[in-house]
Short mmCIF file of N, CA, C and O in Angstrom, two decimals:
data_model
loop_
_atom_site.label_atom_id
_atom_site.label_comp_id
_atom_site.label_asym_id
_atom_site.label_seq_id
_atom_site.Cartn_x
_atom_site.Cartn_y
_atom_site.Cartn_z
N MET A 1 3.38 9.71 -5.31
CA MET A 1 4.18 10.52 -4.43
C MET A 1 5.64 10.20 -4.72
O MET A 1 6.06 9.05 -4.65
N ALA A 2 6.43 11.14 -5.04
CA ALA A 2 7.84 10.93 -5.34
C ALA A 2 8.66 11.04 -4.07
O ALA A 2 8.31 11.74 -3.15
N ALA A 3 9.77 10.32 -4.07
CA ALA A 3 10.67 10.38 -2.92
C ALA A 3 12.09 10.29 -3.42
O ALA A 3 12.36 9.68 -4.45
N SER A 4 13.00 10.90 -2.70
CA SER A 4 14.40 10.76 -3.07
C SER A 4 14.81 9.32 -2.80
O SER A 4 14.31 8.68 -1.90
N GLN A 5 15.71 8.80 -3.61
CA GLN A 5 16.13 7.43 -3.47
C GLN A 5 17.16 7.30 -2.37
O GLN A 5 18.13 8.03 -2.32
N THR A 6 16.94 6.35 -1.46
CA THR A 6 17.83 6.10 -0.35
C THR A 6 18.23 4.63 -0.38
O THR A 6 17.37 3.77 -0.50
N LYS A 7 19.53 4.34 -0.26
CA LYS A 7 19.99 2.96 -0.32
C LYS A 7 20.38 2.48 1.07
O LYS A 7 21.03 3.18 1.82
N SER A 8 19.95 1.26 1.40
CA SER A 8 20.28 0.64 2.68
C SER A 8 20.49 -0.84 2.43
O SER A 8 19.54 -1.56 2.17
N GLY A 9 21.74 -1.32 2.50
CA GLY A 9 22.01 -2.72 2.24
C GLY A 9 21.69 -3.07 0.81
O GLY A 9 22.12 -2.38 -0.12
N LEU A 10 20.92 -4.11 0.61
CA LEU A 10 20.55 -4.54 -0.74
C LEU A 10 19.30 -3.84 -1.25
O LEU A 10 18.91 -4.03 -2.39
N CYS A 11 18.65 -3.05 -0.41
CA CYS A 11 17.40 -2.40 -0.80
C CYS A 11 17.58 -0.89 -0.95
O CYS A 11 18.33 -0.27 -0.21
N GLN A 12 16.84 -0.34 -1.89
CA GLN A 12 16.85 1.09 -2.16
C GLN A 12 15.41 1.58 -2.06
O GLN A 12 14.52 1.06 -2.74
N ILE A 13 15.16 2.57 -1.20
CA ILE A 13 13.83 3.16 -1.10
C ILE A 13 13.59 4.01 -2.34
O ILE A 13 14.34 4.93 -2.62
N VAL A 14 12.52 3.68 -3.07
CA VAL A 14 12.21 4.40 -4.31
C VAL A 14 10.90 5.18 -4.20
O VAL A 14 10.52 5.87 -5.14
N GLY A 15 10.22 5.06 -3.06
CA GLY A 15 9.00 5.81 -2.86
C GLY A 15 8.51 5.71 -1.42
O GLY A 15 8.85 4.76 -0.72
N LYS A 16 7.74 6.70 -1.00
CA LYS A 16 7.17 6.73 0.35
C LYS A 16 5.73 7.19 0.27
O LYS A 16 5.36 7.96 -0.62
N GLY A 17 4.94 6.75 1.24
CA GLY A 17 3.55 7.18 1.29
C GLY A 17 2.98 6.97 2.67
O GLY A 17 3.66 6.48 3.57
N GLY A 18 1.71 7.32 2.84
CA GLY A 18 1.04 7.14 4.11
C GLY A 18 -0.46 7.09 3.93
O GLY A 18 -1.00 7.62 2.96
N VAL A 19 -1.13 6.41 4.86
CA VAL A 19 -2.59 6.36 4.88
C VAL A 19 -3.06 6.64 6.29
O VAL A 19 -2.34 6.44 7.26
N GLY A 20 -4.27 7.10 6.40
CA GLY A 20 -4.86 7.46 7.70
C GLY A 20 -5.39 8.87 7.61
O GLY A 20 -6.22 9.16 6.74
N GLU A 21 -4.88 9.75 8.44
CA GLU A 21 -5.35 11.13 8.42
C GLU A 21 -5.01 11.85 7.11
O GLU A 21 -5.69 12.79 6.73
N SER A 22 -3.98 11.39 6.42
CA SER A 22 -3.62 12.01 5.13
C SER A 22 -4.53 11.54 4.00
O SER A 22 -4.52 12.12 2.92
N GLY A 23 -5.31 10.51 4.24
CA GLY A 23 -6.23 9.98 3.23
C GLY A 23 -6.34 8.47 3.36
O GLY A 23 -5.46 7.81 3.90
N ALA A 24 -7.42 7.92 2.83
CA ALA A 24 -7.67 6.49 2.96
C ALA A 24 -6.79 5.65 2.05
O ALA A 24 -6.48 4.50 2.36
N THR A 25 -6.37 6.21 0.92
CA THR A 25 -5.60 5.44 -0.06
C THR A 25 -4.37 6.22 -0.50
O THR A 25 -4.43 7.43 -0.67
N SER A 26 -3.28 5.49 -0.71
CA SER A 26 -2.06 6.10 -1.20
C SER A 26 -1.43 5.15 -2.21
O SER A 26 -1.51 3.92 -2.05
N PHE A 27 -0.85 5.71 -3.26
CA PHE A 27 -0.14 4.84 -4.19
C PHE A 27 1.16 5.49 -4.62
O PHE A 27 1.30 6.70 -4.64
N VAL A 28 2.14 4.63 -4.92
CA VAL A 28 3.47 5.04 -5.36
C VAL A 28 3.80 4.25 -6.61
O VAL A 28 3.54 3.04 -6.66
N THR A 29 4.36 4.90 -7.61
CA THR A 29 4.75 4.20 -8.84
C THR A 29 6.27 4.24 -8.99
O THR A 29 6.94 5.15 -8.51
N HIS A 30 6.78 3.22 -9.67
CA HIS A 30 8.23 3.13 -9.89
C HIS A 30 8.50 2.27 -11.12
O HIS A 30 7.89 1.22 -11.29
N LYS A 31 9.41 2.73 -11.97
CA LYS A 31 9.87 1.93 -13.10
C LYS A 31 11.17 1.26 -12.67
O LYS A 31 12.12 1.93 -12.27
N VAL A 32 11.21 -0.07 -12.73
CA VAL A 32 12.34 -0.85 -12.24
C VAL A 32 13.60 -0.53 -13.05
O VAL A 32 13.57 -0.51 -14.27
N THR A 33 14.68 -0.30 -12.32
CA THR A 33 15.97 -0.03 -12.94
C THR A 33 16.91 -1.20 -12.66
O THR A 33 16.60 -2.08 -11.87
N GLY A 34 18.05 -1.19 -13.29
CA GLY A 34 19.04 -2.24 -13.08
C GLY A 34 19.13 -3.15 -14.28
O GLY A 34 18.52 -2.92 -15.33
N LYS A 35 19.90 -4.23 -14.12
CA LYS A 35 20.16 -5.14 -15.23
C LYS A 35 19.64 -6.54 -15.01
O LYS A 35 19.77 -7.39 -15.88
N SER A 36 19.07 -6.81 -13.82
CA SER A 36 18.59 -8.17 -13.54
C SER A 36 17.30 -8.11 -12.72
O SER A 36 16.89 -7.05 -12.26
N GLU A 37 16.69 -9.27 -12.53
CA GLU A 37 15.47 -9.36 -11.74
C GLU A 37 15.73 -8.89 -10.32
O GLU A 37 16.79 -9.13 -9.75
N ILE A 38 14.75 -8.22 -9.74
CA ILE A 38 14.85 -7.68 -8.39
C ILE A 38 13.58 -8.04 -7.61
O ILE A 38 12.67 -8.65 -8.15
N VAL A 39 13.55 -7.66 -6.34
CA VAL A 39 12.36 -7.83 -5.51
C VAL A 39 11.86 -6.44 -5.12
O VAL A 39 12.64 -5.60 -4.67
N MET A 40 10.57 -6.21 -5.30
CA MET A 40 9.93 -4.97 -4.87
C MET A 40 9.20 -5.25 -3.56
O MET A 40 8.51 -6.26 -3.43
N VAL A 41 9.38 -4.36 -2.57
CA VAL A 41 8.83 -4.56 -1.23
C VAL A 41 8.05 -3.33 -0.80
O VAL A 41 8.54 -2.20 -0.94
N VAL A 42 6.84 -3.54 -0.29
CA VAL A 42 6.08 -2.49 0.40
C VAL A 42 6.19 -2.80 1.88
O VAL A 42 5.82 -3.90 2.31
N ARG A 43 6.72 -1.84 2.67
CA ARG A 43 7.02 -2.10 4.08
C ARG A 43 6.39 -1.04 4.98
O ARG A 43 6.53 0.15 4.73
N ASN A 44 5.71 -1.47 6.04
CA ASN A 44 5.21 -0.59 7.09
C ASN A 44 6.44 -0.11 7.87
O ASN A 44 7.14 -0.90 8.48
N ILE A 45 6.69 1.21 7.86
CA ILE A 45 7.86 1.73 8.57
C ILE A 45 7.49 2.46 9.85
O ILE A 45 8.37 2.93 10.57
N GLY A 46 6.21 2.52 10.14
CA GLY A 46 5.77 3.17 11.38
C GLY A 46 4.29 3.45 11.33
O GLY A 46 3.75 3.78 10.28
N SER A 47 3.65 3.31 12.46
CA SER A 47 2.21 3.52 12.48
C SER A 47 1.75 4.09 13.81
O SER A 47 2.21 3.68 14.87
N SER A 48 0.83 5.04 13.70
CA SER A 48 0.12 5.56 14.87
C SER A 48 -1.38 5.40 14.65
O SER A 48 -2.18 6.11 15.24
N LEU A 49 -1.76 4.46 13.76
CA LEU A 49 -3.18 4.25 13.47
C LEU A 49 -3.94 3.87 14.73
O LEU A 49 -3.44 3.12 15.58
N CYS A 50 -5.15 4.37 14.83
CA CYS A 50 -6.06 3.98 15.90
C CYS A 50 -6.27 2.46 15.81
O CYS A 50 -6.30 1.90 14.70
N PRO A 51 -6.42 1.76 16.92
CA PRO A 51 -6.63 0.31 16.89
C PRO A 51 -7.89 -0.14 16.16
O PRO A 51 -8.09 -1.33 15.96
N ASN A 52 -8.74 0.80 15.74
CA ASN A 52 -9.93 0.42 14.96
C ASN A 52 -9.69 0.47 13.46
O ASN A 52 -10.61 0.30 12.67
N THR A 53 -8.42 0.68 13.05
CA THR A 53 -8.09 0.83 11.64
C THR A 53 -6.88 -0.03 11.29
O THR A 53 -5.93 -0.11 12.05
N GLY A 54 -6.95 -0.67 10.14
CA GLY A 54 -5.83 -1.46 9.63
C GLY A 54 -5.41 -0.94 8.28
O GLY A 54 -5.95 0.06 7.78
N ALA A 55 -4.45 -1.62 7.65
CA ALA A 55 -3.99 -1.22 6.33
C ALA A 55 -3.67 -2.47 5.50
O ALA A 55 -3.04 -3.40 5.98
N ILE A 56 -4.14 -2.45 4.26
CA ILE A 56 -3.81 -3.52 3.32
C ILE A 56 -2.99 -2.92 2.19
O ILE A 56 -3.13 -1.74 1.87
N ALA A 57 -2.13 -3.73 1.60
CA ALA A 57 -1.27 -3.27 0.52
C ALA A 57 -1.38 -4.22 -0.66
O ALA A 57 -1.65 -5.42 -0.49
N MET A 58 -1.17 -3.68 -1.85
CA MET A 58 -1.16 -4.47 -3.07
C MET A 58 -0.02 -3.98 -3.96
O MET A 58 0.21 -2.78 -4.07
N LEU A 59 0.68 -4.91 -4.59
CA LEU A 59 1.68 -4.58 -5.60
C LEU A 59 1.13 -4.98 -6.95
O LEU A 59 0.62 -6.09 -7.13
N VAL A 60 1.23 -4.06 -7.91
CA VAL A 60 0.75 -4.27 -9.27
C VAL A 60 1.96 -4.10 -10.20
O VAL A 60 2.65 -3.09 -10.12
N VAL A 61 2.20 -5.10 -11.04
CA VAL A 61 3.32 -5.03 -11.98
C VAL A 61 2.76 -5.04 -13.40
O VAL A 61 2.04 -5.97 -13.78
N ASN A 62 3.06 -3.99 -14.15
CA ASN A 62 2.58 -3.84 -15.53
C ASN A 62 1.07 -4.03 -15.63
O ASN A 62 0.56 -4.68 -16.53
N GLY A 63 0.34 -3.47 -14.66
CA GLY A 63 -1.12 -3.50 -14.67
C GLY A 63 -1.75 -4.75 -14.11
O GLY A 63 -2.97 -4.86 -14.08
N VAL A 64 -0.95 -5.71 -13.62
CA VAL A 64 -1.48 -6.97 -13.10
C VAL A 64 -1.22 -7.05 -11.59
O VAL A 64 -0.07 -7.00 -11.17
N PRO A 65 -2.29 -7.19 -10.77
CA PRO A 65 -2.08 -7.36 -9.32
C PRO A 65 -1.33 -8.67 -9.07
O PRO A 65 -1.73 -9.72 -9.57
N VAL A 66 -0.23 -8.61 -8.31
CA VAL A 66 0.60 -9.81 -8.12
C VAL A 66 0.84 -10.17 -6.66
O VAL A 66 1.23 -11.29 -6.36
N SER A 67 0.63 -9.25 -5.74
CA SER A 67 0.86 -9.54 -4.33
C SER A 67 -0.02 -8.62 -3.49
O SER A 67 -0.23 -7.47 -3.85
N HIS A 68 -0.54 -9.16 -2.38
CA HIS A 68 -1.35 -8.33 -1.48
C HIS A 68 -1.28 -8.89 -0.09
O HIS A 68 -0.93 -10.06 0.12
N GLY A 69 -1.56 -8.05 0.90
CA GLY A 69 -1.56 -8.52 2.27
C GLY A 69 -1.80 -7.41 3.26
O GLY A 69 -1.84 -6.23 2.93
N ASN A 70 -1.97 -7.83 4.50
CA ASN A 70 -2.20 -6.93 5.62
C ASN A 70 -0.85 -6.43 6.12
O ASN A 70 0.00 -7.23 6.49
N ILE A 71 -0.64 -5.12 6.14
CA ILE A 71 0.62 -4.56 6.64
C ILE A 71 0.39 -3.68 7.87
O ILE A 71 1.18 -2.81 8.17
N THR A 72 -0.69 -3.96 8.62
CA THR A 72 -1.04 -3.14 9.78
C THR A 72 0.03 -3.20 10.87
O THR A 72 0.38 -2.18 11.45
N ALA A 73 0.55 -4.39 11.16
CA ALA A 73 1.52 -4.55 12.25
C ALA A 73 2.88 -3.96 11.87
O ALA A 73 3.25 -3.91 10.70
N ALA A 74 3.62 -3.53 12.89
CA ALA A 74 4.94 -2.94 12.68
C ALA A 74 5.85 -3.87 11.88
O ALA A 74 5.88 -5.07 12.12
N LYS A 75 6.55 -3.27 10.92
CA LYS A 75 7.54 -3.94 10.08
C LYS A 75 6.96 -4.99 9.13
O LYS A 75 7.70 -5.71 8.48
N LYS A 76 5.63 -5.11 9.03
CA LYS A 76 5.02 -6.04 8.08
C LYS A 76 5.30 -5.56 6.66
O LYS A 76 5.43 -4.36 6.41
N SER A 77 5.34 -6.52 5.72
CA SER A 77 5.62 -6.16 4.34
C SER A 77 5.01 -7.17 3.39
O SER A 77 4.61 -8.28 3.80
N ILE A 78 4.92 -6.78 2.13
CA ILE A 78 4.60 -7.70 1.05
C ILE A 78 5.67 -7.50 -0.01
O ILE A 78 6.34 -6.47 -0.04
N GLN A 79 5.83 -8.50 -0.89
CA GLN A 79 6.87 -8.38 -1.91
C GLN A 79 6.50 -9.16 -3.15
O GLN A 79 5.64 -10.03 -3.12
N THR A 80 7.20 -8.84 -4.24
CA THR A 80 7.08 -9.57 -5.50
C THR A 80 8.33 -9.33 -6.32
O THR A 80 9.07 -8.37 -6.08
N SER A 81 8.56 -10.20 -7.27
CA SER A 81 9.71 -10.01 -8.16
C SER A 81 9.31 -9.13 -9.34
O SER A 81 8.14 -9.03 -9.70
N ALA A 82 10.30 -8.48 -9.94
CA ALA A 82 10.07 -7.63 -11.11
C ALA A 82 11.34 -7.60 -11.93
O ALA A 82 12.43 -7.90 -11.43
N LYS A 83 11.20 -7.24 -13.19
CA LYS A 83 12.32 -7.19 -14.12
C LYS A 83 12.60 -5.75 -14.54
O LYS A 83 11.72 -4.89 -14.45
N PRO A 84 13.81 -5.48 -15.01
CA PRO A 84 14.12 -4.12 -15.48
C PRO A 84 13.09 -3.65 -16.51
O PRO A 84 12.68 -4.41 -17.40
N GLY A 85 12.64 -2.42 -16.34
CA GLY A 85 11.65 -1.84 -17.24
C GLY A 85 10.22 -2.03 -16.80
O GLY A 85 9.31 -1.36 -17.30
N ASP A 86 9.96 -2.95 -15.85
CA ASP A 86 8.60 -3.16 -15.36
C ASP A 86 8.11 -1.91 -14.63
O ASP A 86 8.87 -1.24 -13.94
N GLN A 87 6.83 -1.63 -14.79
CA GLN A 87 6.19 -0.53 -14.05
C GLN A 87 5.50 -1.13 -12.84
O GLN A 87 4.64 -2.00 -12.97
N VAL A 88 5.89 -0.67 -11.65
CA VAL A 88 5.36 -1.21 -10.40
C VAL A 88 4.54 -0.13 -9.70
O VAL A 88 4.97 1.02 -9.60
N ILE A 89 3.36 -0.53 -9.22
CA ILE A 89 2.51 0.37 -8.43
C ILE A 89 2.30 -0.28 -7.07
O ILE A 89 1.92 -1.45 -6.99
N ALA A 90 2.56 0.48 -6.02
CA ALA A 90 2.25 0.06 -4.66
C ALA A 90 1.00 0.82 -4.23
O ALA A 90 0.98 2.06 -4.28
N LEU A 91 -0.02 0.09 -3.85
CA LEU A 91 -1.29 0.67 -3.44
C LEU A 91 -1.54 0.26 -1.99
O LEU A 91 -1.51 -0.94 -1.68
N VAL A 92 -1.74 1.24 -1.10
CA VAL A 92 -2.01 0.96 0.31
C VAL A 92 -3.33 1.64 0.66
O VAL A 92 -3.56 2.80 0.29
N HIS A 93 -4.18 0.92 1.40
CA HIS A 93 -5.51 1.43 1.73
C HIS A 93 -5.80 1.18 3.21
O HIS A 93 -5.58 0.07 3.71
N ALA A 94 -6.30 2.20 3.90
CA ALA A 94 -6.72 2.06 5.29
C ALA A 94 -8.11 1.43 5.31
O ALA A 94 -8.97 1.76 4.50
N ILE A 95 -8.31 0.48 6.24
CA ILE A 95 -9.59 -0.23 6.33
C ILE A 95 -10.11 -0.22 7.77
O ILE A 95 -9.32 -0.29 8.71
N PRO A 96 -11.43 -0.15 7.94
CA PRO A 96 -11.98 -0.23 9.29
C PRO A 96 -11.93 -1.68 9.78
O PRO A 96 -12.10 -2.62 9.00
N LEU A 97 -11.69 -1.87 11.08
CA LEU A 97 -11.61 -3.22 11.65
C LEU A 97 -12.91 -3.64 12.34
O LEU A 97 -13.04 -4.79 12.73
N PHE A 98 -13.87 -2.73 12.48
CA PHE A 98 -15.18 -3.04 13.07
C PHE A 98 -15.04 -3.77 14.40
O PHE A 98 -15.72 -4.76 14.66
N ASN A 99 -14.13 -3.28 15.26
CA ASN A 99 -13.89 -3.92 16.56
C ASN A 99 -14.45 -3.11 17.72
O ASN A 99 -14.10 -3.37 18.87
N GLU A 100 -15.28 -2.14 17.43
CA GLU A 100 -15.96 -1.30 18.42
C GLU A 100 -15.03 -0.40 19.22
O GLU A 100 -15.43 0.18 20.23
N VAL A 101 -13.77 -0.26 18.81
CA VAL A 101 -12.86 0.69 19.44
C VAL A 101 -13.17 2.08 18.88
O VAL A 101 -13.38 2.24 17.68
N MET A 102 -13.20 3.06 19.75
CA MET A 102 -13.47 4.44 19.33
C MET A 102 -12.22 5.28 19.57
O MET A 102 -11.59 5.16 20.62
N CYS A 103 -11.87 6.12 18.60
CA CYS A 103 -10.69 6.97 18.73
C CYS A 103 -11.05 8.40 18.38
O CYS A 103 -11.94 8.65 17.55
N VAL A 104 -10.35 9.34 18.98
CA VAL A 104 -10.53 10.75 18.67
C VAL A 104 -9.79 11.08 17.37
O VAL A 104 -10.27 11.84 16.55
N ARG A 105 -8.60 10.47 17.19
CA ARG A 105 -7.80 10.71 15.98
C ARG A 105 -7.56 9.39 15.27
O ARG A 105 -7.39 8.36 15.90
N LEU A 106 -7.51 9.44 13.95
CA LEU A 106 -7.30 8.24 13.14
C LEU A 106 -5.84 7.79 13.18
O LEU A 106 -5.54 6.61 13.20
N GLY A 107 -4.91 8.72 13.18
CA GLY A 107 -3.49 8.37 13.13
C GLY A 107 -3.02 8.17 11.69
O GLY A 107 -3.73 8.47 10.74
N GLU A 108 -1.82 7.64 11.54
CA GLU A 108 -1.19 7.51 10.22
C GLU A 108 -0.31 6.26 10.18
O GLU A 108 0.36 5.94 11.16
N LEU A 109 -0.33 5.57 9.05
CA LEU A 109 0.61 4.48 8.79
C LEU A 109 1.51 4.92 7.65
O LEU A 109 1.01 5.33 6.59
N ASP A 110 2.82 4.91 7.87
CA ASP A 110 3.79 5.29 6.85
C ASP A 110 4.40 4.04 6.24
O ASP A 110 4.69 3.07 6.95
N PHE A 111 4.62 4.07 4.91
CA PHE A 111 5.20 2.92 4.23
C PHE A 111 6.24 3.36 3.21
O PHE A 111 6.27 4.51 2.80
N THR A 112 7.08 2.40 2.84
CA THR A 112 8.05 2.64 1.78
C THR A 112 7.85 1.61 0.68
O THR A 112 7.34 0.51 0.91
N LEU A 113 8.25 2.00 -0.53
CA LEU A 113 8.37 1.07 -1.65
C LEU A 113 9.87 0.92 -1.88
O LEU A 113 10.56 1.92 -2.06
N GLU A 114 10.37 -0.32 -1.83
CA GLU A 114 11.79 -0.56 -1.93
C GLU A 114 12.10 -1.49 -3.11
O GLU A 114 11.37 -2.44 -3.35
N GLN A 115 13.20 -1.19 -3.79
CA GLN A 115 13.71 -2.06 -4.85
C GLN A 115 14.93 -2.77 -4.26
O GLN A 115 15.88 -2.11 -3.85
N CYS A 116 14.88 -4.10 -4.20
CA CYS A 116 15.93 -4.87 -3.52
C CYS A 116 16.64 -5.80 -4.50
O CYS A 116 15.99 -6.56 -5.23
N ASP A 117 17.96 -5.75 -4.48
CA ASP A 117 18.77 -6.65 -5.32
C ASP A 117 18.69 -8.06 -4.77
O ASP A 117 18.55 -8.27 -3.55
N LEU A 118 18.81 -9.06 -5.64
CA LEU A 118 18.78 -10.45 -5.23
C LEU A 118 20.17 -10.98 -4.91
O LEU A 118 20.33 -12.12 -4.51
N GLU A 119 21.21 -10.18 -5.11
CA GLU A 119 22.59 -10.65 -4.91
C GLU A 119 22.95 -10.73 -3.45
O GLU A 119 22.54 -10.05 -2.62
#
């Protein structure tokens, strides 16, 4: 999913996605730009997911999984370092929590992929 690039502080949003009613899995790709090592961040920017559903995220750099974690809670994130020219994939997947909560609607978790300067 492509997104227009938005800069905020040291981080630049290079992709957006969502999981839930839009689908169980979402991925965003980005080729790292710049002249030095940076940090790539997958961040939960808002969620209306039913309490019976969570979300896990994984960052893959040049085909190698390097970071993963639960991003269900508001503002949760995962991150990893990357170098100019690296190909980064952010993969987010909705998962059932098996907590016996029943919902009429699944809801949606929205996330961003951000490229952040280390300076």
